[in-house]
Short mmCIF file of C-alpha atoms in Angstrom, two decimals:
data_model
loop_
_atom_site.label_atom_id
_atom_site.label_comp_id
_atom_site.label_asym_id
_atom_site.label_seq_id
_atom_site.Cartn_x
_atom_site.Cartn_y
_atom_site.Cartn_z
CA MET A 988 12.81 9.01 20.70
CA LYS A 989 9.08 8.38 20.90
CA TYR A 990 6.75 8.01 17.91
CA GLY A 991 3.06 7.32 17.36
CA PHE A 992 2.86 3.93 15.68
CA PHE A 993 0.29 2.92 13.08
CA PRO A 994 0.82 -0.83 12.54
CA GLY A 995 -1.89 -1.32 9.89
CA CYS A 996 -4.01 -4.44 9.41
CA THR A 997 -1.43 -6.76 7.85
CA TYR A 998 1.47 -6.15 10.25
CA GLU A 999 0.65 -8.89 12.76
CA GLY A 1000 0.00 -11.62 10.20
CA SER A 1001 3.20 -10.88 8.28
CA ALA A 1002 6.24 -13.14 8.41
CA GLY A 1003 7.93 -11.82 11.54
CA TYR A 1004 7.53 -8.12 10.80
CA LYS A 1005 6.01 -7.41 14.20
CA GLU A 1006 8.49 -9.45 16.18
CA SER A 1007 11.53 -8.04 14.38
CA THR A 1008 10.28 -4.43 14.48
CA GLU A 1009 9.64 -4.66 18.21
CA ALA A 1010 13.05 -6.20 18.89
CA VAL A 1011 14.96 -3.75 16.71
CA SER A 1012 13.13 -0.65 17.94
CA GLN A 1013 13.98 -1.61 21.48
CA ILE A 1014 17.66 -1.94 20.67
CA LEU A 1015 17.75 1.34 18.74
CA HIS A 1016 15.62 3.25 21.31
CA THR A 1017 13.07 4.30 18.74
CA GLU A 1018 10.00 3.85 20.90
CA LEU A 1019 6.97 2.96 18.76
CA VAL A 1020 3.82 3.63 20.80
CA GLU A 1021 0.73 2.15 19.15
CA ILE A 1022 -1.97 4.70 18.36
CA GLU A 1023 -4.88 3.61 20.53
CA GLY A 1024 -8.08 2.77 18.67
CA TRP A 1025 -6.61 2.88 15.15
CA ASN A 1026 -8.59 1.62 12.16
CA CYS A 1027 -7.83 0.38 8.65
CA CYS A 1028 -6.51 3.13 6.33
CA GLY A 1029 -8.89 1.98 3.59
CA ALA A 1030 -6.09 1.56 1.05
CA THR A 1031 -6.83 1.37 -2.68
CA SER A 1032 -10.22 -0.29 -2.05
CA TYR A 1033 -11.71 2.81 -0.48
CA TRP A 1034 -10.12 5.25 -2.95
CA SER A 1035 -11.72 3.09 -5.66
CA LEU A 1036 -15.19 2.90 -4.12
CA GLU A 1037 -15.85 5.97 -2.02
CA ASP A 1038 -15.38 9.73 -1.91
CA LEU A 1039 -15.65 11.04 1.64
CA PRO A 1040 -15.27 7.76 3.61
CA ALA A 1041 -11.96 7.14 1.78
CA VAL A 1042 -10.57 10.31 3.37
CA VAL A 1043 -12.30 9.86 6.71
CA LEU A 1044 -10.59 6.50 7.40
CA PRO A 1045 -6.99 7.81 7.26
CA ALA A 1046 -8.08 11.12 8.83
CA ARG A 1047 -9.47 9.24 11.84
CA VAL A 1048 -6.11 7.55 12.40
CA MET A 1049 -4.33 10.91 12.24
CA ALA A 1050 -6.97 12.57 14.46
CA LEU A 1051 -6.44 9.85 17.07
CA ALA A 1052 -2.70 10.47 16.88
CA GLU A 1053 -3.29 14.20 17.41
CA LYS A 1054 -5.55 13.52 20.39
CA GLN A 1055 -2.90 11.25 21.88
CA ASP A 1056 -0.31 14.02 21.45
CA PHE A 1057 1.85 12.34 18.85
CA LYS A 1058 3.74 14.72 16.58
CA GLU A 1059 4.68 11.94 14.17
CA VAL A 1060 2.93 8.84 12.88
CA VAL A 1061 5.24 6.00 11.93
CA ASN A 1062 4.05 3.44 9.37
CA VAL A 1063 5.53 0.10 8.41
CA CYS A 1064 3.41 -0.47 5.30
CA ASN A 1065 3.76 1.33 1.98
CA ALA A 1066 -0.01 1.38 1.37
CA CYS A 1067 -0.80 2.82 4.84
CA TYR A 1068 1.97 5.38 4.44
CA SER A 1069 0.83 6.46 1.03
CA THR A 1070 -2.85 6.57 2.04
CA LEU A 1071 -2.18 8.79 5.05
CA ARG A 1072 0.06 11.09 3.00
CA LYS A 1073 -2.51 11.32 0.25
CA ALA A 1074 -5.36 12.14 2.65
CA GLN A 1075 -3.22 14.75 4.35
CA ASP A 1076 -2.39 16.31 0.98
CA LYS A 1077 -6.03 16.39 -0.14
CA LEU A 1078 -7.20 17.86 3.17
CA ALA A 1079 -4.56 20.59 3.12
CA LYS A 1080 -5.74 21.72 -0.30
CA ASP A 1081 -9.51 21.56 0.19
CA GLU A 1082 -11.28 23.52 2.96
CA ARG A 1083 -14.68 22.04 2.22
CA LEU A 1084 -13.33 18.49 2.45
CA MET A 1085 -11.59 19.42 5.69
CA ALA A 1086 -14.88 20.73 7.13
CA GLN A 1087 -16.79 17.61 6.09
CA VAL A 1088 -14.16 15.26 7.49
CA ASN A 1089 -14.18 17.12 10.78
CA GLU A 1090 -17.96 17.05 10.92
CA ALA A 1091 -17.83 13.26 10.60
CA LEU A 1092 -15.00 12.91 13.13
CA ALA A 1093 -16.89 15.10 15.62
CA GLU A 1094 -19.36 12.22 16.05
CA GLU A 1095 -16.65 10.57 18.10
CA GLY A 1096 -15.26 13.74 19.66
CA LEU A 1097 -12.26 13.75 17.31
CA SER A 1098 -10.83 16.49 15.14
CA TYR A 1099 -8.16 16.61 12.47
CA THR A 1100 -5.84 19.59 11.97
CA GLY A 1101 -3.07 17.99 9.94
CA SER A 1102 -0.36 18.63 12.51
CA THR A 1103 1.16 15.15 12.51
CA LYS A 1104 4.06 14.24 10.28
CA ILE A 1105 3.61 10.96 8.38
CA ARG A 1106 6.67 8.75 8.28
CA HIS A 1107 7.89 5.25 7.47
CA TYR A 1108 10.00 3.38 10.00
CA MET A 1109 12.78 2.62 7.50
CA GLU A 1110 13.12 6.30 6.74
CA VAL A 1111 13.04 7.11 10.47
CA LEU A 1112 16.05 4.88 11.04
CA VAL A 1113 17.98 6.53 8.23
CA ASN A 1114 17.00 10.15 8.97
CA ASP A 1115 16.70 10.28 12.75
CA LEU A 1116 19.63 8.10 13.75
CA ASP A 1117 23.30 8.57 13.18
CA PRO A 1118 24.67 5.60 11.18
CA ASP A 1119 27.06 5.06 14.09
CA ASP A 1120 24.07 4.63 16.45
CA ILE A 1121 23.11 1.65 14.31
CA LYS A 1122 26.63 0.39 13.64
CA LYS A 1123 27.53 0.12 17.31
CA HIS A 1124 24.89 -2.61 17.75
CA VAL A 1125 26.17 -4.75 14.87
CA LYS A 1126 27.50 -8.03 16.21
CA VAL A 1127 27.37 -10.33 13.21
CA ASP A 1128 29.57 -9.98 10.17
CA LEU A 1129 27.28 -9.81 7.13
CA GLU A 1130 30.03 -8.89 4.69
CA ALA A 1131 29.38 -11.86 2.45
CA LEU A 1132 25.67 -11.13 2.18
CA ILE A 1133 24.46 -9.26 -0.88
CA VAL A 1134 20.95 -7.88 -0.36
CA ALA A 1135 18.74 -6.41 -3.07
CA PRO A 1136 16.86 -3.44 -1.58
CA TYR A 1137 13.28 -3.64 -2.83
CA TYR A 1138 11.34 -0.46 -1.94
CA GLY A 1139 8.12 -1.19 -3.80
CA CYS A 1140 6.14 1.51 -5.53
CA GLN A 1141 4.03 3.39 -2.99
CA LEU A 1142 6.71 4.28 -0.45
CA ASN A 1143 7.99 7.32 -2.25
CA ARG A 1144 5.46 7.83 -4.99
CA PRO A 1145 4.00 10.13 -6.02
CA TRP A 1146 5.47 12.38 -3.30
CA GLY A 1147 9.12 11.88 -4.08
CA ASP A 1148 10.23 13.95 -1.11
CA MET A 1149 11.81 11.10 0.79
CA ASP A 1150 14.30 10.04 -1.83
CA ASP A 1151 14.56 9.72 -5.60
CA ARG A 1152 11.29 8.37 -7.01
CA GLN A 1153 12.83 5.81 -9.36
CA HIS A 1154 16.17 5.10 -7.76
CA PRO A 1155 16.01 5.62 -4.01
CA VAL A 1156 19.16 4.77 -2.05
CA MET A 1157 17.94 5.10 1.53
CA MET A 1158 17.65 1.38 2.23
CA ASP A 1159 20.85 0.75 0.24
CA ARG A 1160 22.67 2.93 2.78
CA LEU A 1161 20.95 1.20 5.71
CA ILE A 1162 22.00 -2.24 4.43
CA GLU A 1163 25.57 -1.04 3.98
CA THR A 1164 25.56 0.42 7.49
CA LEU A 1165 24.87 -3.12 8.71
CA GLY A 1166 27.97 -4.36 6.92
CA ALA A 1167 26.17 -6.23 4.13
CA SER A 1168 26.37 -5.06 0.54
CA VAL A 1169 23.90 -4.16 -2.20
CA PRO A 1170 24.02 -4.68 -5.96
CA THR A 1171 24.84 -1.26 -7.41
CA ASP A 1172 22.44 -1.60 -10.30
CA TYR A 1173 19.29 -3.22 -8.89
CA SER A 1174 16.92 -1.58 -11.33
CA ALA A 1175 13.74 -3.33 -10.13
CA LYS A 1176 13.84 -1.62 -6.74
CA THR A 1177 10.70 0.50 -7.21
CA LEU A 1178 8.73 -1.70 -9.58
CA CYS A 1179 5.25 -2.77 -8.61
CA CYS A 1180 4.74 -6.23 -7.04
CA GLY A 1181 1.14 -6.46 -8.31
CA ALA A 1182 -0.33 -5.62 -4.90
CA SER A 1183 -3.86 -6.99 -4.42
CA HIS A 1184 -4.16 -7.67 -8.17
CA VAL A 1185 -2.12 -10.84 -7.66
CA MET A 1186 -5.21 -12.67 -6.43
CA PRO A 1187 -7.62 -11.94 -9.32
CA TYR A 1188 -4.96 -11.45 -12.02
CA GLU A 1189 -2.24 -13.87 -11.00
CA LYS A 1190 -1.15 -14.64 -14.56
CA ASN A 1191 -0.71 -10.97 -15.44
CA CYS A 1192 1.14 -10.18 -12.24
CA LEU A 1193 3.65 -13.04 -12.20
CA PRO A 1194 5.90 -11.31 -14.78
CA LEU A 1195 6.10 -8.32 -12.41
CA VAL A 1196 7.41 -10.47 -9.57
CA LYS A 1197 9.65 -12.34 -12.00
CA ARG A 1198 11.35 -9.08 -12.90
CA ILE A 1199 11.86 -8.13 -9.22
CA VAL A 1200 13.27 -11.57 -8.34
CA GLY A 1201 15.15 -12.12 -11.61
CA ASP A 1202 16.91 -8.78 -11.40
CA ALA A 1203 17.99 -9.49 -7.82
CA LEU A 1204 19.30 -12.95 -8.75
CA SER A 1205 21.13 -11.87 -11.88
CA LYS A 1206 22.89 -9.12 -9.94
CA GLY A 1207 24.21 -11.56 -7.38
CA ALA A 1208 21.85 -10.93 -4.47
CA ARG A 1209 21.27 -13.69 -1.93
CA ALA A 1210 18.30 -12.02 -0.26
CA ILE A 1211 15.75 -9.29 -0.96
CA SER A 1212 14.91 -6.70 1.68
CA THR A 1213 11.42 -5.16 1.84
CA VAL A 1214 9.60 -2.42 3.78
CA CYS A 1215 5.96 -3.43 3.20
CA PRO A 1216 3.87 -6.49 4.20
CA LEU A 1217 2.18 -6.82 0.81
CA CYS A 1218 5.46 -6.49 -1.12
CA GLN A 1219 7.03 -9.11 1.11
CA PHE A 1220 4.09 -11.45 0.73
CA ASN A 1221 3.84 -11.17 -3.05
CA VAL A 1222 7.54 -11.52 -3.76
CA ASP A 1223 7.92 -14.38 -1.27
CA ALA A 1224 4.75 -16.33 -2.10
CA SER A 1225 4.83 -15.95 -5.90
CA GLN A 1226 8.24 -17.53 -6.29
CA SER A 1227 6.87 -21.04 -6.52
CA GLY A 1228 5.42 -20.12 -9.93
CA LEU A 1229 8.44 -18.33 -11.41
CA ASP A 1230 10.75 -21.06 -12.64
CA LEU A 1231 13.72 -19.27 -11.07
CA PRO A 1232 15.93 -20.22 -8.14
CA ASP A 1233 14.39 -19.24 -4.78
CA ILE A 1234 15.62 -16.15 -2.97
CA PRO A 1235 14.54 -15.27 0.58
CA VAL A 1236 12.57 -12.06 1.04
CA LEU A 1237 13.16 -10.45 4.44
CA PHE A 1238 11.75 -7.41 6.14
CA PHE A 1239 14.42 -4.74 6.65
CA THR A 1240 13.83 -5.12 10.39
CA GLN A 1241 14.74 -8.82 10.19
CA LEU A 1242 17.96 -7.91 8.44
CA LEU A 1243 18.76 -5.40 11.18
CA GLY A 1244 17.98 -8.05 13.78
CA LEU A 1245 20.30 -10.55 12.09
CA ALA A 1246 23.11 -7.99 12.10
CA PHE A 1247 22.43 -7.24 15.77
CA GLY A 1248 22.87 -10.92 16.56
CA LEU A 1249 19.24 -11.68 17.40
CA GLU A 1250 18.08 -15.28 17.23
CA GLU A 1251 16.04 -16.67 14.35
CA LYS A 1252 13.09 -17.13 16.69
CA ASP A 1253 13.25 -13.48 17.84
CA LEU A 1254 12.82 -12.53 14.19
CA GLN A 1255 10.37 -15.34 13.35
CA LEU A 1256 12.32 -16.26 10.23
CA LYS A 1257 10.50 -19.60 10.15
CA LYS A 1258 7.38 -17.74 9.04
CA LEU A 1259 9.00 -16.91 5.69
CA LEU A 1260 7.90 -19.12 2.80
CA VAL A 1261 11.30 -19.17 1.09
CA PRO A 1262 13.56 -20.01 4.03
CA PHE A 1263 16.50 -17.82 4.97
CA LYS A 1264 19.55 -19.72 6.10
CA THR A 1265 21.93 -17.80 8.27
CA ASN A 1266 24.91 -19.79 7.11
CA MET B 628 -26.56 9.43 -17.68
CA ASP B 629 -25.63 10.26 -21.26
CA ASN B 630 -22.13 10.89 -22.52
CA ALA B 631 -22.31 14.65 -22.00
CA ALA B 632 -23.54 14.36 -18.40
CA LEU B 633 -20.90 11.75 -17.63
CA LYS B 634 -18.17 13.93 -19.07
CA ALA B 635 -19.41 16.90 -17.03
CA MET B 636 -19.36 14.76 -13.90
CA PHE B 637 -15.84 13.48 -14.58
CA PHE B 638 -14.50 16.91 -15.47
CA GLU B 639 -16.23 18.93 -12.75
CA LYS B 640 -16.99 16.76 -9.73
CA TYR B 641 -13.82 14.70 -10.10
CA HIS B 642 -11.56 17.41 -11.53
CA GLY B 643 -10.91 15.37 -14.67
CA GLU B 644 -10.77 18.60 -16.70
CA GLU B 645 -7.01 18.70 -16.26
CA ILE B 646 -6.70 15.88 -18.82
CA ARG B 647 -7.16 18.68 -21.35
CA ASN B 648 -3.47 19.31 -20.67
CA CYS B 649 -2.54 15.79 -21.81
CA ILE B 650 -0.14 15.95 -24.76
CA GLN B 651 -0.74 12.29 -25.69
CA CYS B 652 2.94 11.43 -25.24
CA GLY B 653 2.15 7.94 -23.90
CA SER B 654 4.60 8.07 -20.98
CA CYS B 655 1.75 6.80 -18.78
CA SER B 656 0.95 3.76 -20.90
CA GLY B 657 4.66 3.08 -21.45
CA SER B 658 5.40 3.07 -17.74
CA CYS B 659 2.30 1.15 -16.61
CA PRO B 660 3.08 -2.39 -15.42
CA LEU B 661 -0.30 -3.77 -16.50
CA ALA B 662 -0.97 -1.68 -19.65
CA PRO B 663 -0.45 -4.71 -21.94
CA PHE B 664 -3.65 -6.21 -20.51
CA MET B 665 -5.78 -3.06 -20.67
CA ASP B 666 -8.45 -2.41 -23.31
CA TYR B 667 -6.93 1.05 -23.67
CA GLY B 668 -3.79 2.39 -22.00
CA PRO B 669 -4.29 5.55 -19.93
CA ARG B 670 -3.25 7.74 -22.89
CA GLN B 671 -5.99 6.37 -25.13
CA LEU B 672 -8.51 6.34 -22.32
CA PHE B 673 -7.99 10.05 -21.68
CA GLU B 674 -8.31 10.81 -25.37
CA LEU B 675 -11.65 9.00 -25.44
CA ALA B 676 -12.79 10.95 -22.37
CA ARG B 677 -11.77 14.25 -23.94
CA GLU B 678 -13.74 13.34 -27.05
CA GLY B 679 -16.72 12.69 -24.79
CA ASP B 680 -16.97 8.97 -25.46
CA MET B 681 -17.62 8.31 -21.79
CA GLU B 682 -19.64 5.13 -22.18
CA ASP B 683 -16.68 3.46 -23.88
CA VAL B 684 -14.41 4.82 -21.17
CA LEU B 685 -16.52 3.40 -18.35
CA LYS B 686 -16.85 0.01 -20.07
CA ALA B 687 -13.08 -0.36 -20.36
CA ASN B 688 -11.13 -2.61 -18.02
CA THR B 689 -8.34 0.00 -17.85
CA MET B 690 -9.05 1.53 -14.45
CA TRP B 691 -9.75 -1.90 -12.92
CA LEU B 692 -6.26 -3.02 -13.89
CA CYS B 693 -4.69 0.12 -12.43
CA VAL B 694 -2.74 -1.15 -9.44
CA SER B 695 -2.02 2.29 -7.92
CA CYS B 696 1.75 2.17 -8.33
CA TYR B 697 1.81 5.86 -9.34
CA ASN B 698 4.56 5.28 -11.89
CA CYS B 699 2.54 7.11 -14.57
CA MET B 700 2.10 10.12 -12.31
CA VAL B 701 5.83 10.31 -11.75
CA LYS B 702 6.49 10.09 -15.49
CA CYS B 703 3.74 12.44 -16.72
CA PRO B 704 5.36 15.63 -18.10
CA ARG B 705 2.10 17.55 -17.50
CA ASP B 706 1.74 16.53 -13.84
CA ILE B 707 -1.66 14.97 -14.38
CA VAL B 708 -2.87 13.02 -11.32
CA ILE B 709 -3.57 9.96 -13.44
CA THR B 710 -4.09 7.50 -10.59
CA ASP B 711 -6.75 9.76 -9.02
CA HIS B 712 -8.57 9.92 -12.35
CA MET B 713 -8.56 6.12 -12.44
CA TYR B 714 -10.21 6.10 -9.00
CA ALA B 715 -12.82 8.59 -10.22
CA LEU B 716 -13.61 6.47 -13.29
CA LYS B 717 -13.96 3.34 -11.14
CA LYS B 718 -16.45 5.10 -8.87
CA MET B 719 -18.39 6.46 -11.82
CA ALA B 720 -18.54 3.07 -13.55
CA LEU B 721 -19.89 1.44 -10.38
CA ARG B 722 -22.50 4.13 -9.87
CA GLU B 723 -23.63 3.79 -13.47
CA GLY B 724 -23.84 0.03 -13.02
CA ILE B 725 -21.29 -0.53 -15.79
CA GLN B 726 -18.82 -3.32 -15.27
CA ALA B 727 -16.12 -4.29 -17.73
CA PRO B 728 -16.50 -7.96 -18.70
CA GLY B 729 -14.28 -10.06 -16.48
CA ALA B 730 -13.37 -7.20 -14.13
CA LYS B 731 -12.97 -8.85 -10.75
CA LEU B 732 -11.59 -5.91 -8.84
CA PRO B 733 -14.99 -4.52 -7.80
CA ASP B 734 -15.58 -7.83 -6.00
CA LEU B 735 -12.17 -7.72 -4.36
CA TYR B 736 -12.73 -4.13 -3.20
CA GLU B 737 -16.15 -5.10 -1.84
CA SER B 738 -14.59 -8.05 -0.03
CA PHE B 739 -12.22 -5.58 1.60
CA ARG B 740 -14.90 -3.03 2.44
CA GLY B 741 -17.07 -5.64 4.21
CA PRO B 742 -14.81 -6.26 7.21
CA VAL B 743 -13.77 -2.60 7.42
CA GLU B 744 -17.39 -1.54 7.78
CA ARG B 745 -18.07 -4.27 10.30
CA TYR B 746 -14.91 -4.23 12.42
CA GLY B 747 -12.97 -1.14 11.36
CA LYS B 748 -10.07 -3.36 10.31
CA ILE B 749 -9.45 -6.34 8.06
CA THR B 750 -7.72 -9.67 8.38
CA ASP B 751 -6.55 -11.62 5.33
CA ILE B 752 -9.02 -14.41 6.10
CA GLN B 753 -12.00 -12.05 6.23
CA VAL B 754 -11.16 -10.60 2.82
CA MET B 755 -10.39 -14.00 1.28
CA ASN B 756 -13.59 -15.62 2.58
CA ARG B 757 -15.71 -12.90 1.07
CA TYR B 758 -13.81 -12.97 -2.20
CA ALA B 759 -13.96 -16.80 -2.36
CA PHE B 760 -17.72 -16.58 -2.25
CA ARG B 761 -17.64 -14.59 -5.50
CA HIS B 762 -14.64 -16.19 -7.23
CA PRO B 763 -14.05 -19.60 -5.66
CA VAL B 764 -11.52 -20.70 -8.31
CA ASP B 765 -9.13 -17.81 -7.60
CA VAL B 766 -9.06 -18.75 -3.96
CA MET B 767 -9.07 -22.53 -4.46
CA LYS B 768 -5.97 -22.42 -6.60
CA ASN B 769 -4.26 -20.82 -3.63
CA ALA B 770 -5.34 -23.56 -1.23
CA PHE B 771 -1.80 -24.93 -1.03
CA LEU B 772 -0.47 -21.48 -0.20
CA ALA B 773 -3.16 -21.08 2.47
CA LEU B 774 -2.00 -24.36 4.02
CA LYS B 775 1.59 -23.17 4.10
CA LEU B 776 0.51 -19.92 5.76
CA ALA B 777 -1.63 -21.78 8.30
CA LYS B 778 1.31 -24.05 9.12
CA ARG B 779 3.36 -20.94 9.87
CA LYS B 780 0.56 -19.53 12.05
CA ARG B 781 0.07 -16.62 9.71
CA LEU B 782 -3.68 -16.93 9.24
CA ASP B 783 -5.50 -15.33 12.12
CA PRO B 784 -9.06 -16.65 12.37
CA LYS B 785 -10.13 -14.01 14.91
CA ALA B 786 -11.55 -10.56 14.19
CA HIS B 787 -9.86 -7.63 15.93
CA PRO B 788 -12.42 -4.83 16.01
CA VAL B 789 -11.29 -1.25 16.60
CA LYS B 790 -11.40 -0.20 20.21
CA ASN B 791 -14.29 2.24 19.98
CA LEU B 792 -16.24 0.37 17.31
CA ALA B 793 -19.49 2.22 18.03
CA GLY B 794 -17.71 5.56 17.63
CA PHE B 795 -16.00 4.40 14.45
CA LYS B 796 -19.34 3.36 12.96
CA LYS B 797 -20.93 6.69 13.87
CA VAL B 798 -18.12 8.51 12.07
CA MET B 799 -18.51 6.37 8.96
CA THR B 800 -22.31 6.75 8.98
CA LYS B 801 -21.95 10.51 9.23
CA ALA B 802 -19.41 10.50 6.37
CA ARG B 803 -21.91 8.70 4.16
CA GLU B 804 -24.71 11.07 5.14
CA LEU B 805 -22.57 14.07 4.25
CA GLU B 806 -21.55 12.49 0.96
CA THR B 807 -25.15 11.81 -0.02
CA ALA B 808 -26.19 15.34 0.93
CA SER B 809 -23.47 17.01 -1.13
#
């Protein structure tokens, strides 16, 4: 299967997200073809500062995808995913906005119709593949590994059409498909990590990360699995200030790679701040 | 702008009128991860706006602490798009030149907008450098973290402009023109 891929700005600098996603998508035959010429989605900064340009940024990415004949745009970042969904929603409900956005895009010969479906790679693996398609690649026994599935807030909110808004189970199922297990009652799974507020308001945001990490630890997890570069960064990097035992924070693609028997260097595990030891 | 004009702008241009449906249940403030640090929780902020006390609303730090987690929107029994109203209030406060004391988010957002306007994309370093210029202490206290990231080759010093940067800039310029005209 072939998908238009929107990596987003933070993908390459993340701790092995790119390397592990590329390796895993090759194994699973989910071909992620980068949308040529993509730009930043604008994220919360643009929604907070601008009216029209905040919609034009994500619309340009989707217009490029349309021009390049992609029916679906796959994201690997919660903020990108949510920004594209939100722009799509606003444009579908507002003809005047749609006209203005298209007038701006016409400067570059682009147009937006809203025909692309916006997706997240984790959800693609769960919805488009048969669990057996994943299972047949599993080479390493992860039975002893308990992984807390941390979805973050923006993946399924406010839309709520991917899974339950408060208690999604999609990644839980994916982790179990790999042979590892999940704590049944990880209640911090959709709490906010503090996002970009961690920099200016570190003191206020540390309790948020403490809850995410503390809940995982107290429920017996030995690793946390994430689907977003900013979630991964905040939960990994903030641990030095928590006064709790360290717990590694992996991308879900790294976990898949580990189960598929890929090497640590293929998954760039050494880029994690809290190290993950395979044994 | 006076209170009445500000309220009209919030209610009409930014569709804030739906906060008339708010039943003041407080589910928003109760579910907000950063409400304890806000001058007013969203519930109180909306009540002030409904009463027309818009200057107080725009001076509050509330919307600058909103982290866009959308938890309040999920919990709101009246389906009010609370997060969008926070965005509207941020934009209005900036345009009125009102900044809550100690609100650093406008500077962070500006530090993000800079590289987007210039290259069409951001890197962590570009955002941090701009933010450090305005709040050196926040960045300095993370110097050790920056070292750890550099050691793991996670700080990319290069800019990666979008492929058709000239086209991108034309689109953004046009968007601003249209916004000003409307």
